[in-house]
XYZ file of N, CA and C in Angstrom:
432
model
N 0.869 -1.191 -0.013
C 0.022 -0.001 -0.016
C 0.887 1.251 0.023
N 1.906 1.270 0.815
C 2.827 2.407 0.942
C 3.571 2.620 -0.383
N 3.926 1.550 -1.035
C 4.629 1.657 -2.306
C 3.732 2.290 -3.385
N 2.463 1.933 -3.368
C 1.525 2.539 -4.352
C 1.373 4.018 -4.170
N 1.283 4.470 -2.896
C 1.114 5.844 -2.571
C 2.407 6.602 -3.018
N 3.567 6.013 -2.765
C 4.847 6.637 -3.119
C 4.986 6.693 -4.625
N 4.588 5.653 -5.317
C 4.626 5.582 -6.760
C 3.694 6.698 -7.391
N 2.503 6.818 -6.887
C 1.537 7.822 -7.319
C 2.102 9.247 -7.096
N 2.723 9.449 -5.905
C 3.290 10.785 -5.587
C 4.434 11.134 -6.557
N 5.328 10.131 -6.865
C 6.389 10.421 -7.788
C 5.870 10.690 -9.187
N 4.877 9.901 -9.652
C 4.309 10.169 -10.957
C 3.595 11.570 -11.042
N 2.979 11.940 -9.951
C 2.302 13.242 -9.896
C 3.301 14.358 -10.000
N 4.410 14.240 -9.290
C 5.491 15.268 -9.338
C 6.087 15.329 -10.737
N 6.306 14.185 -11.373
C 6.831 14.191 -12.749
C 5.870 14.842 -13.751
N 4.584 14.517 -13.565
C 3.606 15.049 -14.487
C 3.427 16.568 -14.290
N 3.434 17.029 -13.069
C 3.344 18.477 -12.853
C 4.548 19.254 -13.318
N 5.761 18.661 -13.128
C 6.962 19.357 -13.593
C 7.021 19.434 -15.127
N 6.441 18.506 -15.830
C 6.447 18.605 -17.280
C 5.388 19.532 -17.793
N 4.357 19.784 -17.051
C 3.290 20.679 -17.451
C 3.601 22.099 -17.054
N 4.439 22.300 -16.057
C 4.774 23.636 -15.572
C 5.337 24.501 -16.666
N 5.014 25.794 -16.635
C 5.486 26.722 -17.694
C 6.998 26.796 -17.637
N 7.617 26.587 -18.770
C 9.056 26.621 -18.817
C 9.493 28.047 -18.828
N 10.557 28.357 -18.070
C 11.108 29.692 -18.041
C 11.941 29.881 -19.317
N 11.744 30.981 -20.056
C 12.504 31.165 -21.263
C 13.989 31.375 -20.965
N 14.835 30.833 -21.803
C 16.229 31.002 -21.570
C 16.683 32.368 -21.975
N 17.835 32.793 -21.568
C 18.354 34.139 -21.860
C 18.594 34.318 -23.360
N 18.834 33.227 -24.080
C 19.114 33.355 -25.448
C 18.056 32.752 -26.348
N 16.884 32.496 -25.794
C 15.778 31.949 -26.563
C 14.686 32.975 -26.729
N 13.541 32.484 -26.989
C 12.404 33.367 -27.112
C 11.873 33.750 -25.703
N 11.549 35.039 -25.565
C 11.038 35.471 -24.246
C 9.548 35.621 -24.293
N 9.005 36.334 -23.299
C 7.585 36.501 -23.197
C 7.161 37.958 -23.434
N 8.095 38.881 -23.445
C 7.716 40.302 -23.600
C 7.955 40.801 -25.019
N 7.921 42.128 -25.133
C 8.222 42.723 -26.423
C 9.156 43.897 -26.194
N 9.886 44.209 -27.221
C 10.881 45.241 -27.152
C 10.655 46.178 -28.382
N 10.796 47.452 -28.149
C 10.694 48.438 -29.224
C 12.068 48.911 -29.537
N 12.419 49.053 -30.831
C 13.762 49.528 -31.190
C 13.776 50.259 -32.491
N 14.781 51.083 -32.662
C 15.021 51.743 -33.973
C 16.497 51.819 -34.172
N 16.911 52.012 -35.415
C 18.312 52.064 -35.733
C 18.730 53.328 -36.421
N 19.965 53.701 -36.258
C 20.577 54.840 -36.923
C 21.824 54.373 -37.627
N 21.982 54.802 -38.887
C 23.128 54.385 -39.670
C 23.686 55.608 -40.310
N 25.089 55.711 -40.282
C 25.698 56.888 -40.794
C 27.139 56.503 -41.263
N 27.525 57.036 -42.370
C 28.933 56.942 -42.761
C 29.622 58.164 -42.183
N 30.726 57.930 -41.490
C 31.345 58.995 -40.713
C 31.937 60.084 -41.632
N 32.162 59.844 -42.907
C 32.675 60.864 -43.757
C 31.589 61.481 -44.622
N 30.332 61.183 -44.326
C 29.171 61.696 -45.103
C 28.239 62.458 -44.220
N 27.458 63.319 -44.769
C 26.539 64.104 -43.964
C 25.120 63.541 -43.942
N 24.911 62.367 -44.558
C 23.604 61.740 -44.632
C 23.455 60.773 -43.469
N 22.345 60.859 -42.757
C 22.015 59.961 -41.658
C 20.745 59.217 -42.004
N 20.764 57.871 -41.814
C 19.603 57.067 -42.071
C 19.036 56.592 -40.741
N 17.697 56.814 -40.578
C 17.014 56.448 -39.352
C 15.867 55.563 -39.710
N 15.731 54.375 -39.043
C 14.614 53.487 -39.287
C 13.403 53.971 -38.466
N 12.286 53.388 -38.806
C 11.124 53.652 -38.000
C 11.197 52.826 -36.717
N 10.367 53.071 -35.754
C 10.350 52.287 -34.524
C 9.736 50.937 -34.795
N 10.443 49.863 -34.526
C 9.976 48.501 -34.765
C 9.646 47.825 -33.448
N 8.747 46.883 -33.494
C 8.393 46.105 -32.325
C 8.814 44.649 -32.580
N 9.529 44.107 -31.628
C 9.977 42.731 -31.731
C 9.276 41.933 -30.602
N 8.461 41.004 -30.945
C 7.732 40.173 -30.022
C 8.603 39.057 -29.483
N 8.188 38.446 -28.362
C 8.845 37.274 -27.764
C 10.296 37.609 -27.459
N 10.512 38.684 -26.771
C 11.862 39.101 -26.457
C 11.907 39.734 -25.126
N 12.882 39.386 -24.281
C 13.029 39.960 -22.950
C 14.434 40.582 -22.848
N 14.496 41.657 -22.049
C 15.815 42.214 -21.678
C 16.467 41.354 -20.645
N 17.804 41.450 -20.548
C 18.536 40.715 -19.539
C 18.035 41.222 -18.167
N 17.879 40.274 -17.244
C 17.283 40.628 -15.933
C 18.118 41.584 -15.113
N 19.400 41.312 -14.980
C 20.229 42.114 -14.124
C 20.631 43.463 -14.769
N 21.054 43.424 -15.981
C 21.586 44.616 -16.673
C 20.550 45.390 -17.454
N 19.394 44.838 -17.723
C 18.355 45.477 -18.546
C 18.874 45.845 -19.938
N 19.857 45.025 -20.403
C 20.393 45.214 -21.725
C 19.697 44.316 -22.720
N 19.753 44.643 -23.945
C 19.137 43.846 -25.024
C 20.079 42.756 -25.438
N 19.679 41.490 -25.285
C 20.487 40.382 -25.791
C 20.522 40.486 -27.325
N 21.568 40.087 -27.901
C 21.705 40.076 -29.370
C 21.729 41.512 -29.951
N 22.079 42.526 -29.169
C 22.024 43.880 -29.756
C 22.958 44.025 -30.878
N 24.111 43.307 -30.839
C 25.028 43.368 -31.997
C 24.384 42.731 -33.232
N 23.552 41.714 -33.002
C 22.857 41.108 -34.133
C 21.860 42.078 -34.826
N 21.159 42.860 -34.031
C 20.235 43.831 -34.568
C 20.994 44.907 -35.325
N 22.150 45.325 -34.801
C 22.932 46.324 -35.478
C 23.484 45.762 -36.814
N 23.838 44.502 -36.777
C 24.364 43.812 -37.986
C 23.265 43.692 -39.056
N 22.014 43.450 -38.587
C 20.878 43.375 -39.564
C 20.713 44.687 -40.324
N 20.879 45.826 -39.571
C 20.714 47.105 -40.201
C 21.923 47.368 -41.150
N 23.078 46.991 -40.739
C 24.316 47.184 -41.540
C 24.227 46.397 -42.857
N 23.777 45.151 -42.726
C 23.651 44.319 -43.947
C 22.532 44.881 -44.893
N 21.477 45.409 -44.276
C 20.418 46.006 -45.114
C 20.965 47.225 -45.845
N 21.738 48.053 -45.176
C 22.321 49.241 -45.787
C 23.258 48.878 -46.900
N 24.090 47.876 -46.658
C 25.084 47.470 -47.680
C 24.441 46.734 -48.838
N 23.482 45.870 -48.532
C 22.905 45.051 -49.564
C 21.822 45.730 -50.368
N 20.836 46.318 -49.720
C 19.682 46.920 -50.428
C 20.002 48.366 -50.913
N 20.563 49.183 -50.026
C 20.790 50.598 -50.435
C 22.171 50.856 -50.987
N 23.023 49.816 -51.028
C 24.367 49.890 -51.575
C 25.153 50.959 -50.911
N 25.069 51.102 -49.605
C 25.775 52.057 -48.817
C 26.853 51.338 -47.978
N 28.086 51.455 -48.422
C 29.201 50.750 -47.700
C 29.754 51.675 -46.599
N 30.487 51.003 -45.717
C 31.198 51.723 -44.589
C 30.223 52.420 -43.671
N 29.112 51.837 -43.362
C 28.129 52.451 -42.489
C 28.405 52.037 -41.034
N 28.243 52.992 -40.177
C 28.298 52.728 -38.723
C 26.853 52.714 -38.254
N 26.456 51.606 -37.582
C 25.048 51.446 -37.174
C 24.958 51.384 -35.679
N 23.839 51.877 -35.177
C 23.548 51.796 -33.741
C 22.084 51.571 -33.583
N 21.751 50.769 -32.507
C 20.390 50.371 -32.245
C 19.991 50.934 -30.845
N 18.834 51.565 -30.766
C 18.298 52.062 -29.493
C 17.067 51.217 -29.179
N 16.899 50.865 -27.886
C 15.827 49.987 -27.525
C 15.180 50.351 -26.195
N 13.960 49.872 -25.985
C 13.222 50.067 -24.733
C 12.073 49.094 -24.702
N 11.619 48.781 -23.480
C 10.414 47.967 -23.318
C 9.166 48.838 -23.422
N 9.309 50.153 -23.288
C 8.204 51.063 -23.311
C 8.135 51.839 -24.613
N 6.992 51.827 -25.242
C 6.791 52.560 -26.513
C 7.013 54.053 -26.291
N 6.536 54.551 -25.171
C 6.622 55.952 -24.841
C 8.093 56.413 -24.712
N 8.913 55.581 -24.023
C 10.315 55.940 -23.814
C 11.094 55.899 -25.115
N 10.801 54.897 -25.956
C 11.582 54.804 -27.197
C 11.143 55.918 -28.190
N 9.910 56.328 -28.109
C 9.474 57.450 -28.936
C 10.133 58.749 -28.525
N 10.303 58.918 -27.210
C 11.001 60.099 -26.697
C 12.476 60.108 -27.176
N 13.108 58.930 -27.095
C 14.524 58.809 -27.519
C 14.635 59.054 -29.038
N 13.671 58.534 -29.792
C 13.665 58.646 -31.244
C 13.607 60.128 -31.639
N 12.758 60.902 -31.037
C 12.631 62.323 -31.388
C 13.796 63.151 -30.895
N 14.415 62.700 -29.824
C 15.630 63.348 -29.289
C 16.802 63.168 -30.281
N 16.972 61.950 -30.742
C 18.022 61.642 -31.689
C 17.777 62.394 -33.016
N 16.523 62.367 -33.478
C 16.169 63.033 -34.704
C 16.372 64.525 -34.638
N 16.047 65.098 -33.480
C 16.218 66.556 -33.291
C 17.728 66.916 -33.303
N 18.530 66.080 -32.750
C 20.010 66.297 -32.716
C 20.509 66.461 -34.146
N 20.064 65.614 -35.048
C 20.510 65.691 -36.413
C 19.829 66.818 -37.208
N 18.565 67.127 -36.889
C 17.847 68.236 -37.519
C 18.424 69.579 -37.196
N 18.978 69.716 -35.983
C 19.566 70.966 -35.572
C 20.839 71.322 -36.301
N 21.462 70.280 -36.883
C 22.704 70.509 -37.649
C 22.344 70.815 -39.103
N 22.646 72.002 -39.610
C 22.258 72.268 -40.981
C 23.028 71.496 -42.054
N 24.088 70.831 -41.645
C 24.911 70.123 -42.638
C 24.539 68.660 -42.761
N 23.599 68.173 -41.913
C 23.187 66.785 -42.084
C 21.834 66.676 -42.712
N 21.634 65.575 -43.398
C 20.338 65.286 -44.052
C 19.844 63.949 -43.507
N 18.633 63.932 -43.067
C 18.055 62.686 -42.534
C 17.259 62.012 -43.603
N 17.516 60.701 -43.753
C 16.789 59.886 -44.711
C 16.049 58.779 -43.934
N 14.725 58.801 -43.898
C 13.996 57.689 -43.248
C 14.099 56.420 -43.988
N 14.263 55.306 -43.273
C 14.329 53.987 -43.854
C 13.065 53.262 -43.403
N 11.975 53.401 -44.156
C 10.671 52.872 -43.778
C 10.550 51.364 -44.105
N 11.226 50.862 -45.082
C 11.087 49.491 -45.518
C 11.725 48.466 -44.600
N 12.708 48.901 -43.838
C 13.477 47.962 -43.008
C 12.709 47.558 -41.774
N 12.739 46.279 -41.483
C 12.131 45.747 -40.212
C 13.129 44.837 -39.502
N 13.321 45.027 -38.235
C 14.171 44.169 -37.420
C 13.490 42.801 -37.256
N 14.257 41.745 -37.271
C 13.734 40.393 -37.007
C 14.334 39.834 -35.759
N 13.610 38.952 -35.078
C 14.120 38.289 -33.917
C 15.341 37.451 -34.354
N 16.498 37.568 -33.664
C 17.693 36.846 -34.054
C 17.477 35.301 -34.085
N 16.547 34.804 -33.303
C 16.368 33.337 -33.295
C 15.611 32.918 -34.537
N 14.977 33.787 -35.290
C 14.336 33.389 -36.527
C 15.384 32.941 -37.553
N 16.490 33.699 -37.587
C 17.519 33.309 -38.580
C 18.209 32.015 -38.173
N 18.263 31.712 -36.847
C 18.847 30.442 -36.393
C 17.904 29.292 -36.755
N 16.594 29.558 -36.575
C 15.608 28.542 -36.888
C 15.583 28.290 -38.435
N 15.769 29.323 -39.224
C 15.767 29.131 -40.654
C 16.985 28.367 -41.135
N 18.174 28.548 -40.461
C 19.381 27.880 -40.819
C 19.217 26.394 -40.475
N 18.575 26.065 -39.396
C 18.382 24.682 -38.961
C 17.447 23.953 -39.910
N 16.432 24.614 -40.383
C 15.459 24.029 -41.227
C 15.954 23.742 -42.650
N 16.963 24.492 -43.061
C 17.493 24.286 -44.404
C 18.469 23.179 -44.500
């Protein structure tokens, strides 16, 4: 009788642990969303390219540092777009991010104003570009 109760208890624990919500890994898909935009500029040119604010689902910031994981991947996506689609070589790219739409909008207009105040720079909006979750490219590579 005691063995049966113990066996049922062990099976119950195993069943509950497999059903419990898995915590997303730091490098996998998260549960939140992140808003981001990118700025690209050739340092010897007066033209600045600014993307629109993009929303990336299933993404969480690092818990301790509140930094964006794969931020270099996002910057690289913009750099490859600039070089491939727009044929702009030697671009320096930067990505700004936030979990709040309001905060990223504030940062977006602050950056835009900085370049608008300079009469020697020209801002070119990049509306066609969209950031993708870095894990999408990993999943596509595995499926091919």
